[in-house]
mmCIF file of C-alpha atoms in Angstrom:
data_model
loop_
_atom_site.group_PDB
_atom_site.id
_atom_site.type_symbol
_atom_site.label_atom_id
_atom_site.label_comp_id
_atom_site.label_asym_id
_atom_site.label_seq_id
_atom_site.Cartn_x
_atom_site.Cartn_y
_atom_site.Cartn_z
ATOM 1 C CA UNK A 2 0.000 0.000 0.000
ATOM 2 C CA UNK A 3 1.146 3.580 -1.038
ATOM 3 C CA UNK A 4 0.497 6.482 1.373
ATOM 4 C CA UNK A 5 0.727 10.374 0.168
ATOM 5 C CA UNK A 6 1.068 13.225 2.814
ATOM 6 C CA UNK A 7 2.662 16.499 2.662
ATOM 7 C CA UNK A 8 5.473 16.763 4.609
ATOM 8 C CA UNK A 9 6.893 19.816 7.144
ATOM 9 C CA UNK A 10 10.261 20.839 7.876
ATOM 10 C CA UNK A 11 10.188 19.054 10.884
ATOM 11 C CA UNK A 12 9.185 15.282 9.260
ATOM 12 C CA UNK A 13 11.637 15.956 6.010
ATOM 13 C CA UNK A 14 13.760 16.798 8.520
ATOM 14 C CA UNK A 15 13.607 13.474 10.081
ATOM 15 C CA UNK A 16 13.313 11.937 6.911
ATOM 16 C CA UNK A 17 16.989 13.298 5.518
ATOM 17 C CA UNK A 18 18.828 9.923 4.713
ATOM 18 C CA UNK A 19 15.544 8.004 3.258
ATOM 19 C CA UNK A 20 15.004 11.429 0.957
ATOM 20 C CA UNK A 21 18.834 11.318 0.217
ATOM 21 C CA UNK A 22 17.949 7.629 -0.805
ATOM 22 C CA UNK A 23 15.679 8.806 -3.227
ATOM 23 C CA UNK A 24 17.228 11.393 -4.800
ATOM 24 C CA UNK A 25 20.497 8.956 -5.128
ATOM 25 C CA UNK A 26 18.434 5.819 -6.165
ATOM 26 C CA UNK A 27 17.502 8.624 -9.153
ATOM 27 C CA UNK A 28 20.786 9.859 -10.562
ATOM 28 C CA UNK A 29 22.078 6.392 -10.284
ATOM 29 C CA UNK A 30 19.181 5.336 -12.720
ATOM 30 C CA UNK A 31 20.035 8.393 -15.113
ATOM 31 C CA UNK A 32 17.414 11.143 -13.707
ATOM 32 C CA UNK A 33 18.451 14.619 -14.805
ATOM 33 C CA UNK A 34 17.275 16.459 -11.985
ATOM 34 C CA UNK A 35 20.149 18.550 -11.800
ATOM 35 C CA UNK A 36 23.098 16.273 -9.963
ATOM 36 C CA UNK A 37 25.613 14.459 -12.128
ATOM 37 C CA UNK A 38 27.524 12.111 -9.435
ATOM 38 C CA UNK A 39 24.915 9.625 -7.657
ATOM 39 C CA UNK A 40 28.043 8.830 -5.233
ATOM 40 C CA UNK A 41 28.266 12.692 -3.264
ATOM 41 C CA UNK A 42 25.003 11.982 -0.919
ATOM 42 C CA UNK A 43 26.612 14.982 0.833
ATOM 43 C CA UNK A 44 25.718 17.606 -2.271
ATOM 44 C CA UNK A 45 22.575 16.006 -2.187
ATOM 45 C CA UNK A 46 21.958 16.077 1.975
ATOM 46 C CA UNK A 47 22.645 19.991 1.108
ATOM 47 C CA UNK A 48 19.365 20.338 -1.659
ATOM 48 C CA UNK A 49 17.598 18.669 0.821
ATOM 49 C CA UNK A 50 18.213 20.689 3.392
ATOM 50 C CA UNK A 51 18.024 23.867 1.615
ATOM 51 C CA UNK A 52 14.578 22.756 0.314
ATOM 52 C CA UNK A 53 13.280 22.136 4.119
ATOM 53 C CA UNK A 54 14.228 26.081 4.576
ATOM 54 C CA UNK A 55 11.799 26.655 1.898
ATOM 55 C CA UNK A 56 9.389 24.374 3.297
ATOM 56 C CA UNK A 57 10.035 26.772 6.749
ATOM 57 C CA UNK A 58 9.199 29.797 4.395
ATOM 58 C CA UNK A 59 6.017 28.722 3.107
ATOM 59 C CA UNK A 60 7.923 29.184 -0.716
ATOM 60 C CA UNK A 61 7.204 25.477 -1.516
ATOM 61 C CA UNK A 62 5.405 21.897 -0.555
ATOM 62 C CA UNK A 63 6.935 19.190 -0.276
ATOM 63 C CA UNK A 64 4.711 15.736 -1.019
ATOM 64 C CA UNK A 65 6.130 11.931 -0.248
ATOM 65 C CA UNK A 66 5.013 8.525 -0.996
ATOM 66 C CA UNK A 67 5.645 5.884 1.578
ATOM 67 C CA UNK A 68 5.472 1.946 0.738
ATOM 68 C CA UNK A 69 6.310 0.049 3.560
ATOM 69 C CA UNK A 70 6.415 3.300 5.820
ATOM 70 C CA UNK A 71 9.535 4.346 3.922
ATOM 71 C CA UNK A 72 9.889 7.138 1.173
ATOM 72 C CA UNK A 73 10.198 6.054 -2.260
ATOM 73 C CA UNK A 74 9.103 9.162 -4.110
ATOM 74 C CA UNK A 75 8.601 12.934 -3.989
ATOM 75 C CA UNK A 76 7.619 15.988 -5.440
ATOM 76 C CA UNK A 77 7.738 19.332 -4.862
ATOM 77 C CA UNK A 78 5.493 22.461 -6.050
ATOM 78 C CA UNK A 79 7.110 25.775 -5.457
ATOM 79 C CA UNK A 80 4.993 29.029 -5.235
ATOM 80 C CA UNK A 81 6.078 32.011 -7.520
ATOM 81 C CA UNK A 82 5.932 34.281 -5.130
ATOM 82 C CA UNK A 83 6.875 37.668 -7.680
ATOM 83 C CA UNK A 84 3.846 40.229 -7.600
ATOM 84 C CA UNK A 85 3.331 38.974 -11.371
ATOM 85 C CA UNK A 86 3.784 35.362 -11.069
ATOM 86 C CA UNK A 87 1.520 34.612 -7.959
ATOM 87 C CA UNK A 88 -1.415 32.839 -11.069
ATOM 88 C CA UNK A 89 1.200 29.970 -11.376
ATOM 89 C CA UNK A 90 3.042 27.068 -9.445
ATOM 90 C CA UNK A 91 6.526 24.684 -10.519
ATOM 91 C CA UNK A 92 6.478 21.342 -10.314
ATOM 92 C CA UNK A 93 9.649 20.411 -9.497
ATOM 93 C CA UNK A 94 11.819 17.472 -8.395
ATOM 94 C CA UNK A 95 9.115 14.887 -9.451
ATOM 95 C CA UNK A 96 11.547 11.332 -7.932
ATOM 96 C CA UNK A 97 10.316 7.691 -7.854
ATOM 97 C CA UNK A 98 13.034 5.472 -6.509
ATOM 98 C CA UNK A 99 13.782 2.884 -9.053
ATOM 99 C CA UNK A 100 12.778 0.435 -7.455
ATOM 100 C CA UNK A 101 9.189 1.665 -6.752
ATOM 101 C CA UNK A 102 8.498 2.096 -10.536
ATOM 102 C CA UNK A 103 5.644 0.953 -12.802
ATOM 103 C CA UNK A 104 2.958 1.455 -9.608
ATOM 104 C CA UNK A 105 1.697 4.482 -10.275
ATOM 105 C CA UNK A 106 3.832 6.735 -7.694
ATOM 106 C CA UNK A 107 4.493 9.814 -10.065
ATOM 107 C CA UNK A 108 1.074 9.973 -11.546
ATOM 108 C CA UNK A 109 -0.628 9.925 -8.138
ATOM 109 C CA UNK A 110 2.139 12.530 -6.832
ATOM 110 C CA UNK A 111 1.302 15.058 -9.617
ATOM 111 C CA UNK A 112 -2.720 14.628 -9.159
ATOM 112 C CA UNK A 113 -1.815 15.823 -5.470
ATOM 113 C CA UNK A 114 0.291 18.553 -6.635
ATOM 114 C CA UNK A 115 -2.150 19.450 -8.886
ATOM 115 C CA UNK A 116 -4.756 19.493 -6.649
ATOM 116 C CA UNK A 117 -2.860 21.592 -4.070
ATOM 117 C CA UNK A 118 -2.015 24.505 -6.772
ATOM 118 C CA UNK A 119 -5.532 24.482 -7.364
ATOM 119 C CA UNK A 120 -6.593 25.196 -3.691
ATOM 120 C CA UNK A 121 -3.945 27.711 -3.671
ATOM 121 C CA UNK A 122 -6.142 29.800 -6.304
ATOM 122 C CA UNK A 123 -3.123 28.924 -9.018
ATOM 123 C CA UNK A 124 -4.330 28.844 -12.591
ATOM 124 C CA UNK A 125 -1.112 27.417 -14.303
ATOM 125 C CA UNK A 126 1.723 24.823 -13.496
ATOM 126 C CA UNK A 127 5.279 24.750 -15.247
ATOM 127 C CA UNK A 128 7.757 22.572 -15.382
ATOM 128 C CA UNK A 129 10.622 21.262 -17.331
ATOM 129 C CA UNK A 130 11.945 17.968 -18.040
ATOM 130 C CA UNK A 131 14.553 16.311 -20.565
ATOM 131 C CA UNK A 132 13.845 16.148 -23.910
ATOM 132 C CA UNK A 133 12.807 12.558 -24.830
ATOM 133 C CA UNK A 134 12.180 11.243 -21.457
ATOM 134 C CA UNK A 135 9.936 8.891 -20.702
ATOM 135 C CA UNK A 136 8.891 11.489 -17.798
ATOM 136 C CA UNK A 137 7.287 13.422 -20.920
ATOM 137 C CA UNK A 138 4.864 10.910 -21.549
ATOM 138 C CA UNK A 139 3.692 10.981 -18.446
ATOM 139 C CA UNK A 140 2.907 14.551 -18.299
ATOM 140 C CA UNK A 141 1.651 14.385 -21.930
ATOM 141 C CA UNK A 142 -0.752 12.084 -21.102
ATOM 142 C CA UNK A 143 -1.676 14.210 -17.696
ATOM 143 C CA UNK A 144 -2.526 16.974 -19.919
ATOM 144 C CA UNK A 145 0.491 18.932 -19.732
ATOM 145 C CA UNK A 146 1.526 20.702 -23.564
ATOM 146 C CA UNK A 147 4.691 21.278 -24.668
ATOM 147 C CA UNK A 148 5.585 25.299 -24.545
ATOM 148 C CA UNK A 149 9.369 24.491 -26.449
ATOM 149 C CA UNK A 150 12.588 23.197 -25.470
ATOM 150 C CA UNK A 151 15.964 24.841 -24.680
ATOM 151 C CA UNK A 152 19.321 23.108 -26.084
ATOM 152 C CA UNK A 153 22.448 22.249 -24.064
ATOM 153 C CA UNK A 154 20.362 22.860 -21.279
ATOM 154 C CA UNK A 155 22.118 20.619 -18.856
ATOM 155 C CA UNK A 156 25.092 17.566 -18.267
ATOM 156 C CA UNK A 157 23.695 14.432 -18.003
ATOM 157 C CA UNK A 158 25.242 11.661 -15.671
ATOM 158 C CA UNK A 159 27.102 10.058 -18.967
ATOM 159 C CA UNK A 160 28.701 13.947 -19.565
ATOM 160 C CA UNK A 161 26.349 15.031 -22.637
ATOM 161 C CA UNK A 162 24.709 18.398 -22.773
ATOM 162 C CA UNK A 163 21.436 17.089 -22.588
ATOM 163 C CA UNK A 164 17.927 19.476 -24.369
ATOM 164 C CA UNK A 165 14.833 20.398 -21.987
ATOM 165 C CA UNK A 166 11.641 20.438 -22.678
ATOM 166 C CA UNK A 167 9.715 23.309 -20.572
ATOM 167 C CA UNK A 168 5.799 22.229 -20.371
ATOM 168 C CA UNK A 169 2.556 23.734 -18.953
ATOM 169 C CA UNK A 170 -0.717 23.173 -17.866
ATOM 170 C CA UNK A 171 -3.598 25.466 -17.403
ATOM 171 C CA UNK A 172 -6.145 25.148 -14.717
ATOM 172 C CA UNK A 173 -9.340 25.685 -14.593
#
């Protein structure tokens, strides 16, 4: 059984190591979500933490699943919080541990996203991903469109400069 909940400084606090898991379990697999060596857990321990400083500020939310009472998957929406931006939400940081794949995890993780940038009066989500990804699919197919892509846009873990895709949806 997979349990969601939205997690507080405090509790992602106390969750650092299974998050760090995560996150590692990720890059290992190939994830471009912005760190290139899945063996320095301490640049990683540092994200973390500096995302449960935003999660002190109010600037983001931070949502988990747990199988087996441990985390195997995250994502994270981040408020624009610019006088001209406050209409729209990033999803960011979307991770399902390798080897909680294929279950359903991510697309159950961005309905709850989705759902909480839509009780905070949000009317659009961004986000970007690699070009080609299989993570596009899934956002494809979650209604998502494709706004363009940016070359060169960042190393992967093999050492290519790797094209992103940026991708919206509007909300009702």
């Amino acid at each position: 059984m997979i349990e969601y909940q939205a997690v507080n400084r405090q509790q992602a606090l106390s969750e650092l190591e299974a998050l760090t898991d995560v996150l590692q379990g990720c890059v290992s697999a190939g994830a471009s979500v912005g760190f290139i060596d899945p063996g320095d857990r301490q640049i990683m321990r540092n994200f973390w933490q500096d995302t449960f400083d935003g999660l002190e500020r109010g600037d983001r939310v931070l949502l988990v699943a747990r199988q087996e009472q441990r985390i195997v998957a995250t994502v994270m929406v981040l408020w624009n919080m610019m006088p001209n931006g406050r209409h729209r939400a990033e999803i960011s940081k979307l991770l399902v541990h390798p080897a909680a794949r294929r279950q359903g995890i991510a697309r159950q993780l961005m309905a709850l996203a989705e759902q909480r940038v839509k009780q905070e009066g949000r009317s659009l989500m961004v986000l970007d991903t690699r070009s080609g990804d299989i993570a596009s699919l899934l956002y494809l197919s979650l209604g998502w469109e494709i706004a363009g892509a940016i070359p060169y846009y960042a190393q992967s873990t093999e050492g290519v400069m790797d094209a992103t895709t940026v991708m919206y949806k509007r909300l009702a």
